[in-house]
Amino acid sequence: MGDLVKIQDLYVWFRVYGGYMKVLNGVNFSVGKGEKVSIVGETGCGKTTTMKTILRILSSQAHIPKGEVLFEEKDILKMKEGEIKRLRGRGVAMIFQDPMASLNPVFTIGDQLAAVISHSGVQDLDKEKIRQLSINALKEVKLPDPERILGSYPFQMSGGMRQRICIAMALATERALIIADEPTTNLDVTIQDQILALLRELVTKRGNSLILITHSLGIARENADRIYVMYAGNMVEVSNNEELFCNPLHPYTEMLLGCVPKLSGGGIAEGIAGRIPDYLNPPPGCRFEPRCPYATDRCREEKPDFVDVGNGHKVACFKYN
Amino acid sequence: MGINLLKRIGLSIFVLFGLSILIFIISRVVPGDPARLALGPRAPEWAVQKLRQEMHLDKPLYTQYVLWLDGLVHGDLGRSLVTRRSVTTDIKEFLPATLEIVILSAIVLVFGGIFLGIISAKFTNSWLDGLIRVISYLGIVSPAFVWAIIFVLIFGYNIPIFPTMGRLSPGVVPPPMITGMYTVDSLITGNFGTFVDAFKHLVLPAIALAMGGMAQAARITRSSMLDNMGKDYIAAEKAYGIPEGLIFVKYLLKPSLIPTVSVASLDIAALFGNAFLVELIFNYPGFSRYGISAMLNKDLNAIAGVIMVLGVIFVTINIIIDFIVAYLDPRIGLAGR
Ligand SMILES: Nc1ncnc2c1ncn2[C@@H]1O[C@H](COP(=O)(O)OP(=O)(O)OP(=O)(O)O)[C@@H](O)[C@H]1O
Ligand code: SF4
Ligand SMILES: [Mg+2]
């Protein structure tokens, strides 16, 4: 499988009062055509930041000192306006974390869907065709009475319905990659499964690539071909779904798996001692070192590379190289 | 929408009815004899007595109220004790003069404020943004009469491009009375020269009056736009390839105007009160001056008339603003289904 998106050694900093928050610290990541990949990591580790870089929608405080983000072998960070527009219209769609906040509160669903469709690069669109595409999109996510929903405002919808609408927007026209950023974290547990099943079904049917971001190893295990584990601005481990659970390598992954039973609520941080380091003054070596039971002097000074230990299983830890 | 409008109007009539009772009671319980005040201390007692009878002051209070209300609905507000004319005539003369200023002022306030706010938000932290913010601070801290004096000094004496006195230049004949607003009447009757002259007389007082509210509107528009820029839905719209210009003028602007309009409505209502000193400085024969002099002279009929007119104006502004807000913000649900 060729890589659709390939991120190489990406650094993203945020300018804040008192210096730079050095959030992404050399991220390496890829997703193949038609592949489903999951990123698991506790809150604040930089998952959303990584995804926003792919769409170049980082806030104006962001600064990228180093790195490449390739989409079909072209560097997104060097793309011109026209290419970016094509990427956003046809290449990638992102479903945001909080369905309550990701729809514009003062425009109808119909207006917002129409805006998305009419800037998707599809040729020969007229009002009627846009309407037809909107209705189809809403039908596909199994929303009842799509005609009425087109004329409704977001505040008239429940959280689950809104997330379906967001999925409908993402899938209304043809796109190569769908990014779903914790699509169910803010929803009722009962609705979570329905939404994930729907997303999985639609993406599989269309052969899209999927990046599914989640706090929960359980959700990743059910939905992804490959799983990335992210910690404090680094991908620390990646492997095939099965392999990660029977043969976890990175100490952080071990700890995550060790506390899986506690994960039913979806949170990670509460299961592991310590917390994500301060991004203003991060540890100079391995960022997991302050919490790592195996830490050595080398870990304090040097940053471990992300190396392949065989069969596409990669890990960033000095225990293995 | 129609039903809501009817509801609002019904409610407003109720409010105005309450206001009429309140004004009437206040105007009758204040100490001092209006008839005696009107005629002066040296008038003979029989003359005062006669005026009292004319004004129904000898009748019981509720009869007085009914008579007064009857007059009110027939457009008869009684006689002003100071100008000696019918209060209705006075209002017909002075209200349009002030309405002209206030309407122009409200337009400057809303559109100027929103425009400056948008520019400020678009070019955040540039020199332009800095300049607008400094002017906004000044606008908020300086009352309208300060601006009026500054404008009179600058544009009346240093660079005399605008008149600073009255409603028309000496020698210009007022247009025939239709609405009473010189600009409107001169346009209707095709006197373009008179229109230009009348309009020039409005410019400085209207802008002086608008400064505070405009500054406020600019600040609120700027901050709510900056606030909303960080929202997920704007990031999502960008991510879907909607052009940034369109996002800015449509998807970002509309939600950001909600707080601006709510606050601007209060500022617009306050223009009538603030107009007093501005009218004084520009020697402008307006409604606010008339109202204040009625109060200072304890001219009861005029006071009641002025307050009733202001009541109607406030209620109307409120209804209009509510509908604009409901249009901008469907969550209010007034205009929606
Ligand atoms: N515009 C910004 N300015 C300053 N700091 C930022 C900005 N955006 C993100 N950050 C910081 O970057 C870090 C990573 O944020 P990010 O949203 O990527 O985390 P996340 O992994 O998506 O977390 P969550 O699971 O809570 O969504 C956080 O510490 C956050 O405070
Ligand atoms: S590199 Fe060192 S500190 Fe980091 S995870 Fe491996 S053993 Fe622990
Ligand atoms: Mg996130």
XYZ file of C-alpha atoms and ligand atoms in Angstrom:
698
model
C 0.000 0.000 0.000
C 1.370 3.412 -0.946
C 1.296 6.095 1.688
C -1.465 8.658 1.322
C -0.189 10.881 4.098
C 3.327 10.669 5.468
C 4.528 12.917 8.270
C 8.281 13.053 8.806
C 10.057 14.481 11.831
C 7.415 17.176 12.410
C 7.910 19.855 15.040
C 5.112 22.287 15.942
C 5.560 25.037 18.521
C 3.051 27.541 19.844
C 4.088 31.076 20.653
C 2.777 31.947 24.124
C 3.571 34.512 26.749
C 7.003 33.549 28.058
C 8.298 31.591 25.080
C 7.312 28.635 22.939
C 5.253 25.618 23.869
C 7.248 22.903 22.109
C 4.316 20.593 21.516
C 5.111 18.305 18.572
C 8.612 16.930 18.975
C 9.500 15.085 15.789
C 6.333 13.222 14.891
C 6.590 10.338 12.395
C 3.355 8.990 11.040
C 1.818 7.546 7.927
C -1.494 6.269 6.656
C -1.859 4.150 3.529
C -4.517 4.340 0.833
C -7.657 2.658 2.131
C -6.011 1.972 5.485
C -7.617 2.545 8.881
C -5.211 3.895 11.455
C -5.860 4.860 15.042
C -3.914 7.243 17.250
C -4.167 6.655 20.974
C -2.812 9.007 23.579
C -3.833 10.906 26.666
C -5.248 14.398 26.570
C -2.847 17.139 25.516
C -0.340 14.848 23.804
C -0.789 16.627 20.475
C -3.226 14.471 18.497
C -5.429 17.306 17.293
C -2.387 19.471 16.596
C -0.940 16.782 14.336
C -4.212 16.483 12.429
C -4.628 20.247 12.064
C -1.182 20.356 10.489
C -2.384 18.001 7.762
C -5.119 20.506 6.842
C -2.980 23.549 7.585
C -5.561 24.970 9.949
C -3.293 25.533 12.946
C -3.917 28.780 14.805
C -1.806 31.810 13.983
C 0.412 31.289 17.051
C 1.719 28.055 15.585
C 5.258 27.846 14.276
C 6.712 24.884 12.402
C 10.502 24.878 12.815
C 11.046 21.573 11.059
C 9.284 18.720 9.351
C 7.466 17.432 6.300
C 3.807 16.564 5.825
C 3.406 14.725 2.542
C 0.068 14.155 0.839
C 0.517 11.883 -2.166
C 4.205 12.735 -1.988
C 3.641 16.523 -2.079
C 4.645 18.613 0.932
C 1.504 20.222 2.332
C 3.567 22.764 4.234
C 4.924 24.115 0.939
C 1.651 24.009 -0.999
C 0.261 27.151 -2.618
C -3.278 28.406 -1.961
C -4.785 26.627 -4.958
C -3.292 23.265 -4.008
C -4.385 23.677 -0.398
C -7.897 24.425 -1.587
C -7.899 21.231 -3.631
C -6.544 19.276 -0.659
C -9.264 20.615 1.628
C -12.020 20.196 -0.929
C -11.183 16.766 -2.274
C -8.337 15.249 -0.312
C -9.067 15.311 3.375
C -12.091 15.863 5.612
C -11.957 16.188 9.370
C -14.666 15.403 11.884
C -13.998 17.452 14.976
C -13.875 16.430 18.589
C -16.917 18.258 19.911
C -20.064 18.071 17.774
C -21.602 20.823 19.909
C -18.884 23.253 18.845
C -18.085 22.202 15.301
C -21.281 23.384 13.608
C -21.936 27.084 13.134
C -24.750 27.966 15.559
C -26.441 30.631 13.432
C -26.716 28.932 10.043
C -29.006 26.086 9.030
C -27.622 22.602 8.495
C -28.664 22.980 4.853
C -26.651 26.142 4.405
C -23.557 24.590 5.984
C -23.806 21.355 4.015
C -24.289 23.348 0.818
C -21.214 25.450 1.557
C -19.121 22.325 2.111
C -20.395 20.660 -1.060
C -20.029 23.710 -3.264
C -16.372 24.090 -2.299
C -15.520 20.434 -2.719
C -14.342 20.869 -6.275
C -17.212 18.831 -7.765
C -18.010 20.101 -11.272
C -21.315 21.413 -12.583
C -23.122 21.975 -9.338
C -26.409 23.815 -9.321
C -28.775 24.482 -6.435
C -30.853 21.390 -7.078
C -27.851 19.108 -7.332
C -26.373 20.485 -4.112
C -29.676 19.873 -2.395
C -29.797 16.331 -3.718
C -26.244 15.644 -2.528
C -27.092 17.112 0.894
C -30.151 14.922 1.266
C -28.233 11.841 0.163
C -25.484 12.599 2.658
C -27.994 12.885 5.500
C -29.708 9.682 4.410
C -26.405 7.858 4.392
C -25.782 8.645 8.021
C -29.276 7.321 8.749
C -30.859 10.559 9.873
C -34.641 10.523 9.609
C -36.459 13.232 7.657
C -33.451 14.835 5.934
C -35.559 17.561 4.301
C -36.548 18.909 7.683
C -32.999 18.696 9.018
C -31.730 20.828 6.136
C -33.892 23.686 7.407
C -32.982 23.194 11.065
C -30.328 24.827 13.182
C -27.697 22.910 15.171
C -29.263 23.847 18.498
C -32.354 21.900 17.514
C -30.329 18.657 17.275
C -29.022 16.272 19.903
C -25.281 15.589 20.236
C -25.544 12.270 18.432
C -27.491 13.822 15.559
C -24.936 16.604 15.257
C -22.088 14.126 15.049
C -23.987 12.266 12.315
C -24.356 15.581 10.503
C -20.613 16.184 10.823
C -19.965 12.727 9.379
C -22.424 13.504 6.582
C -20.477 16.678 5.786
C -17.213 14.776 5.682
C -18.651 12.110 3.395
C -20.981 14.249 1.272
C -18.481 14.277 -1.567
C -15.599 12.030 -2.560
C -12.516 12.348 -0.354
C -9.400 10.251 0.019
C -8.917 10.568 3.781
C -11.324 10.999 6.664
C -9.922 12.194 9.981
C -12.192 11.508 12.937
C -10.905 13.327 16.006
C -12.372 11.564 19.025
C -15.766 11.512 17.338
C -17.522 9.944 20.301
C -15.802 11.293 23.399
C -18.492 13.872 24.052
C -21.420 11.545 23.432
C -23.455 9.148 25.556
C -21.944 5.679 25.815
C -24.973 4.128 24.103
C -24.620 6.409 21.105
C -20.831 5.989 20.871
C -21.054 2.481 19.427
C -23.679 3.441 16.852
C -21.619 6.370 15.596
C -18.428 4.313 15.370
C -20.192 1.469 13.587
C -21.677 3.949 11.122
C -18.324 5.564 10.464
C -16.627 2.200 10.009
C -19.330 1.016 7.628
C -19.261 4.113 5.433
C -15.485 4.359 5.264
C -15.125 0.656 4.416
C -17.822 0.881 1.754
C -16.110 3.791 0.026
C -12.569 2.583 0.509
C -11.474 5.827 2.220
C -8.446 6.019 4.422
C -9.335 6.733 8.031
C -7.451 8.256 10.923
C -9.384 7.610 14.104
C -8.206 9.475 17.162
C -9.244 8.174 20.529
C -8.372 7.970 24.197
C -9.411 4.365 24.317
C -7.326 1.363 23.298
C -10.564 -0.594 23.157
C -12.014 1.640 20.447
C -8.737 1.537 18.532
C -8.645 -2.245 18.701
C -12.136 -2.533 17.224
C -11.658 -0.054 14.403
C -8.085 0.123 13.167
C -5.657 -1.888 11.061
C -2.713 -0.201 12.711
C -2.421 1.665 15.997
C -0.124 4.543 16.888
C 0.590 5.323 20.512
C 1.352 8.976 21.082
C 3.012 10.520 24.094
C 3.824 14.218 24.712
C 4.343 15.209 21.115
C 5.921 11.981 19.854
C 4.690 8.803 18.280
C 6.287 6.296 20.654
C 5.044 3.056 19.163
C 3.166 1.724 16.155
C 2.243 -1.770 15.137
C -0.495 -3.915 13.676
C -3.592 -4.094 15.763
C -3.067 -7.648 17.103
C 0.649 -7.313 17.680
C 0.323 -4.230 19.871
C -1.826 -6.083 22.349
C 0.180 -9.303 22.527
C 3.623 -7.765 22.213
C 3.704 -4.155 23.491
C 7.232 -2.745 23.517
C 7.249 0.829 24.759
C 7.033 1.267 28.541
C 4.189 3.746 28.059
C 2.188 1.239 26.007
C 2.791 -1.372 28.675
C 1.402 0.962 31.268
C -1.600 1.773 29.082
C -2.356 -1.900 28.622
C -1.774 -2.546 32.293
C -4.534 -0.157 33.144
C -6.952 -1.084 30.401
C -9.596 -2.273 32.858
C -9.655 1.207 34.326
C -10.096 2.634 30.876
C -13.788 1.940 30.569
C -14.466 5.611 31.147
C -12.209 6.468 28.240
C -9.607 8.361 30.264
C -5.947 7.433 30.308
C -4.322 9.975 32.545
C -6.028 8.785 35.687
C -4.681 5.271 35.180
C -0.995 6.202 35.076
C 1.154 7.909 37.670
C 2.517 11.338 36.757
C 1.390 13.572 33.942
C 2.416 15.000 30.585
C 5.499 17.226 30.936
C 5.415 21.003 30.691
C 5.748 21.945 27.007
C 7.537 25.199 27.828
C 10.439 23.286 29.402
C 10.133 19.686 28.228
C 12.659 17.026 29.275
C 15.605 17.274 26.867
C 15.924 13.550 26.192
C 13.093 11.037 26.095
C 9.939 12.894 27.095
C 8.635 9.859 28.960
C 11.728 9.689 31.131
C 10.208 11.391 34.232
C 7.526 8.694 34.379
C 9.534 5.736 33.088
C 10.562 2.913 35.442
C 13.379 1.827 33.056
C 14.965 5.252 32.573
C 18.753 5.435 32.316
C 21.202 8.354 32.034
C 21.121 8.091 28.262
C 17.328 8.618 28.316
C 17.838 11.900 30.149
C 20.198 13.316 27.516
C 19.287 11.829 24.179
C 16.043 11.566 22.259
C 15.351 7.983 21.092
C 14.720 7.458 17.363
C 11.572 5.817 16.048
C 13.004 2.539 14.707
C 11.564 -0.522 13.031
C 12.073 -3.674 15.073
C 10.602 -5.836 12.337
C 7.352 -6.280 10.469
C 6.455 -2.586 10.625
C 6.469 -2.585 14.412
C 8.241 0.639 15.400
C 9.182 1.966 18.795
C 10.996 5.003 20.183
C 12.861 3.701 23.219
C 16.473 2.983 24.085
C 15.493 -0.386 25.502
C 15.319 -1.612 21.907
C 18.286 0.023 20.179
C -43.213 35.966 12.573
C -46.526 37.794 12.072
C -47.989 36.380 15.262
C -44.902 37.298 17.199
C -45.037 40.829 15.867
C -48.681 41.179 16.928
C -47.816 39.778 20.346
C -44.989 42.239 20.758
C -47.149 45.162 19.687
C -49.932 44.111 22.063
C -47.454 43.882 24.893
C -46.039 47.273 24.000
C -49.449 48.924 24.134
C -49.875 47.450 27.568
C -46.489 48.830 28.618
C -47.330 52.263 27.244
C -50.638 52.234 29.104
C -48.763 51.520 32.326
C -46.346 54.293 31.489
C -49.214 56.742 30.979
C -50.607 56.002 34.447
C -47.175 56.396 35.978
C -46.466 59.706 34.287
C -49.873 61.030 35.131
C -49.531 60.188 38.800
C -46.023 61.607 39.022
C -47.049 64.800 37.274
C -49.916 65.308 39.683
C -48.298 64.427 42.984
C -45.247 66.649 42.650
C -45.641 69.592 44.988
C -46.453 73.051 43.645
C -49.461 74.375 41.774
C -48.921 74.200 38.012
C -51.461 76.930 37.332
C -49.765 79.299 39.737
C -46.365 78.359 38.296
C -47.614 79.082 34.814
C -48.967 82.488 35.582
C -46.238 83.657 37.943
C -46.446 84.850 41.516
C -47.997 88.221 40.704
C -51.021 87.004 38.769
C -54.354 87.611 40.519
C -56.003 84.693 42.290
C -59.091 84.650 40.013
C -56.917 84.173 36.934
C -55.117 81.265 38.554
C -58.468 79.799 39.542
C -59.730 80.082 35.992
C -56.655 78.343 34.564
C -57.032 75.609 37.155
C -60.540 74.980 35.898
C -59.380 74.995 32.301
C -56.756 72.411 33.165
C -59.311 70.309 35.089
C -57.130 70.593 38.177
C -60.252 71.048 40.318
C -61.665 67.640 39.395
C -60.920 64.321 41.130
C -57.697 62.600 40.106
C -59.251 59.699 38.170
C -61.433 62.101 36.152
C -58.334 64.095 35.377
C -56.632 60.932 34.173
C -59.516 59.891 31.959
C -59.705 63.368 30.445
C -55.963 63.391 29.927
C -55.941 59.931 28.354
C -58.855 60.880 26.119
C -56.871 63.879 24.912
C -53.764 61.717 24.488
C -55.403 59.239 22.122
C -56.850 62.153 20.143
C -53.409 63.722 19.872
C -54.237 66.470 22.312
C -51.606 66.698 25.010
C -52.829 69.973 26.458
C -51.127 73.316 26.436
C -47.536 73.948 27.298
C -47.307 76.396 30.150
C -44.054 77.800 28.859
C -44.434 78.110 25.096
C -48.174 78.757 25.465
C -48.819 76.533 22.509
C -50.375 73.129 22.249
C -47.836 70.488 23.319
C -48.689 68.546 20.170
C -47.663 71.493 18.033
C -44.425 71.827 19.959
C -43.633 68.141 19.580
C -44.433 68.243 15.879
C -41.913 71.014 15.513
C -39.095 69.767 17.736
C -39.282 65.984 17.480
C -38.491 65.695 13.737
C -35.453 67.921 14.235
C -34.026 65.548 16.815
C -35.185 62.445 14.955
C -33.103 63.589 12.000
C -29.998 63.786 14.135
C -30.675 60.593 16.046
C -31.412 58.524 12.946
C -28.247 59.686 11.211
C -26.382 59.158 14.451
C -27.736 55.626 14.820
C -26.660 54.803 11.266
C -23.162 56.143 11.932
C -23.074 54.291 15.253
C -24.094 50.887 13.918
C -22.390 50.843 10.538
C -19.339 52.833 11.609
C -18.893 50.722 14.727
C -19.264 47.409 12.935
C -17.003 48.560 10.102
C -14.242 49.682 12.470
C -14.609 46.489 14.488
C -14.271 44.340 11.384
C -11.180 46.234 10.207
C -9.679 45.919 13.667
C -10.349 42.175 13.803
C -9.136 41.607 10.240
C -5.827 43.370 10.888
C -5.369 42.352 14.512
C -2.344 43.933 16.177
C -1.455 46.032 13.141
C -1.025 49.814 13.444
C -4.553 50.225 12.042
C -5.975 48.029 14.777
C -3.972 50.001 17.347
C -5.271 53.309 16.032
C -8.884 52.140 16.044
C -8.513 50.806 19.567
C -7.067 54.068 20.869
C -9.881 56.047 19.240
C -12.369 53.591 20.722
C -11.035 54.128 24.217
C -11.280 57.878 23.718
C -14.776 57.478 22.294
C -15.946 55.556 25.304
C -14.428 57.778 27.973
C -15.427 61.141 26.447
C -19.094 62.106 26.613
C -20.859 63.355 23.483
C -20.676 67.028 24.438
C -16.866 66.859 24.558
C -16.855 65.612 20.976
C -19.374 68.298 20.107
C -17.077 71.016 21.421
C -14.037 69.507 19.702
C -15.918 69.271 16.403
C -17.188 72.827 16.676
C -13.631 74.019 17.269
C -12.058 72.004 14.490
C -14.711 72.038 11.777
C -16.374 75.268 12.736
C -13.317 77.489 13.194
C -10.041 75.865 12.154
C -11.252 74.101 9.018
C -14.737 75.564 8.557
C -16.283 72.953 6.269
C -19.410 72.259 8.305
C -21.940 74.657 9.839
C -22.158 74.563 13.615
C -25.411 76.403 14.284
C -29.090 75.534 13.890
C -30.847 73.506 11.244
C -30.335 75.632 8.115
C -27.993 78.383 7.011
C -29.345 81.918 7.269
C -31.387 82.808 4.211
C -32.271 79.224 3.322
C -36.037 78.771 3.322
C -37.251 75.704 5.223
C -38.990 73.145 3.021
C -42.761 72.763 3.302
C -43.771 70.721 6.339
C -44.406 67.073 5.485
C -42.513 64.945 7.978
C -40.880 67.881 9.698
C -37.449 66.478 8.952
C -35.841 69.081 6.716
C -33.657 66.588 4.871
C -36.577 64.311 4.047
C -39.002 67.103 3.202
C -36.536 68.879 0.938
C -35.853 65.648 -0.916
C -39.552 64.914 -1.329
C -40.179 68.366 -2.735
C -37.081 68.237 -4.886
C -35.154 71.065 -3.217
C -31.750 69.516 -3.540
C -29.912 72.634 -2.434
C -31.912 72.781 0.781
C -31.281 69.084 1.358
C -27.519 69.533 1.146
C -27.650 72.481 3.514
C -29.868 70.680 6.038
C -27.730 67.546 5.838
C -24.538 69.499 6.452
C -26.105 70.852 9.614
C -26.721 67.318 10.825
C -23.259 65.892 10.238
C -21.321 67.239 13.212
C -24.003 66.811 15.885
C -24.844 63.323 14.623
C -21.236 62.148 14.674
C -20.562 63.770 18.047
C -23.591 61.968 19.397
C -22.591 58.652 17.821
C -18.978 58.562 19.022
C -19.512 56.748 22.338
C -21.824 54.064 20.996
C -19.758 53.636 17.852
C -16.602 53.063 19.895
C -18.458 50.549 22.029
C -19.817 48.745 18.964
C -16.346 48.625 17.401
C -14.809 47.123 20.519
C -17.509 44.516 20.930
C -17.458 43.538 17.265
C -13.680 43.190 17.339
C -13.541 41.100 20.469
C -16.400 38.809 19.554
C -14.901 38.214 16.109
C -11.523 37.371 17.614
C -13.261 35.147 20.107
C -15.219 33.275 17.458
C -12.170 32.925 15.194
C -10.820 30.335 17.623
C -14.037 28.295 17.561
C -14.065 24.779 16.156
C -16.730 25.581 13.599
C -14.512 28.181 11.961
C -11.606 25.706 11.865
C -13.991 23.149 10.372
C -15.207 25.557 7.701
C -11.593 26.336 6.812
C -10.813 22.630 6.733
C -13.613 22.118 4.203
C -11.989 24.548 1.817
C -14.524 27.354 2.183
C -12.589 30.482 1.155
C -11.314 32.507 4.093
C -12.863 35.713 2.762
C -16.299 34.122 2.678
C -15.834 32.647 6.136
C -14.900 36.085 7.428
C -17.782 38.066 5.966
C -20.449 35.406 6.430
C -19.788 32.566 8.826
C -17.692 34.559 11.281
C -19.431 37.923 11.028
C -23.017 36.833 11.607
C -22.557 35.143 14.990
C -20.188 37.930 16.027
C -22.768 40.658 15.432
C -25.223 39.330 18.014
C -23.611 40.995 21.046
C -22.916 44.155 19.032
C -26.537 44.628 18.075
C -27.803 43.979 21.585
C -25.498 46.591 23.069
C -25.962 49.081 20.213
C -29.711 49.049 20.807
C -29.200 50.368 24.324
C -26.811 53.006 23.018
C -29.284 54.107 20.356
C -32.045 54.507 22.913
C -29.683 56.603 25.015
C -29.038 58.975 22.103
C -32.208 60.936 22.879
C -30.981 61.755 26.344
C -27.418 62.517 25.272
C -28.738 64.752 22.505
C -29.537 67.490 25.011
C -26.048 68.960 25.429
C -25.232 68.400 21.784
C -28.334 70.357 20.765
C -27.330 73.063 23.175
C -23.805 73.333 21.776
C -24.970 73.358 18.164
C -27.790 75.731 19.066
C -30.163 73.245 17.530
C -33.880 73.609 18.264
C -34.508 69.966 19.125
C -36.700 67.719 21.182
C -34.203 66.971 23.924
C -33.763 70.652 24.649
C -37.512 71.048 24.686
C -37.838 68.140 27.111
C -35.193 69.418 29.494
C -36.623 72.921 29.548
C -40.078 71.454 30.233
C -38.658 69.645 33.237
C -36.800 72.671 34.538
C -39.968 74.761 34.235
C -42.272 72.116 35.705
C -44.307 72.297 32.511
C -46.468 69.272 33.342
C -48.294 68.784 30.051
C -45.081 69.120 28.091
C -43.257 66.676 30.400
C -46.017 64.106 30.060
C -46.048 64.556 26.298
C -42.285 64.232 25.980
C -42.166 61.101 28.103
C -45.028 59.450 26.230
C -43.311 60.151 22.920
C -40.017 58.764 24.244
C -41.902 55.733 25.517
C -43.317 55.039 22.067
C -39.894 55.509 20.486
C -38.125 53.185 22.945
C -40.753 50.515 22.545
C -40.476 50.721 18.765
C -36.681 50.565 18.806
C -36.911 47.567 21.088
C -39.221 45.687 18.774
C -37.024 46.414 15.765
C -33.854 45.351 17.574
C -35.464 42.172 18.876
C -36.314 41.185 15.356
C -32.816 41.919 14.087
C -31.324 39.843 16.909
C -33.787 37.054 16.223
C -32.750 37.109 12.573
C -29.064 36.928 13.522
C -29.498 34.366 16.258
C -31.972 31.582 15.491
C -31.619 30.333 19.058
C -33.721 33.277 20.185
C -36.489 31.725 18.147
C -38.506 34.909 17.714
C -38.294 35.042 13.965
C -37.955 31.294 13.560
C -40.702 28.770 13.479
N -3.181 27.645 19.761
C -2.490 27.111 20.785
N -1.732 27.893 21.571
C -1.041 27.366 22.603
N -1.049 26.066 22.923
C -1.757 25.222 22.171
C -2.535 25.703 21.068
N -3.166 24.640 20.518
C -2.799 23.567 21.248
N -1.959 23.906 22.238
C -1.341 23.005 23.226
O -0.832 21.886 22.566
C -1.013 20.727 23.372
C -1.622 19.635 22.535
O -2.934 19.998 22.182
P -3.857 19.056 21.310
O -5.172 19.747 21.182
O -3.164 18.692 20.080
O -4.009 17.801 22.254
P -4.873 16.500 22.039
O -3.936 15.351 22.045
O -5.764 16.668 20.869
O -5.707 16.462 23.378
P -7.221 16.053 23.615
O -7.244 14.578 23.742
O -7.571 16.718 24.896
O -7.997 16.576 22.451
C -1.858 21.126 24.562
O -1.008 21.219 25.687
C -2.367 22.470 24.188
O -2.444 23.269 25.332
S 13.882 5.834 26.188
Fe 14.329 5.501 28.294
S 12.964 6.813 29.384
Fe 12.228 6.716 27.333
S 10.752 5.106 27.418
Fe 12.635 4.152 26.813
S 13.526 3.492 28.698
Fe 11.944 4.899 29.259
Mg -7.795 16.856 20.586
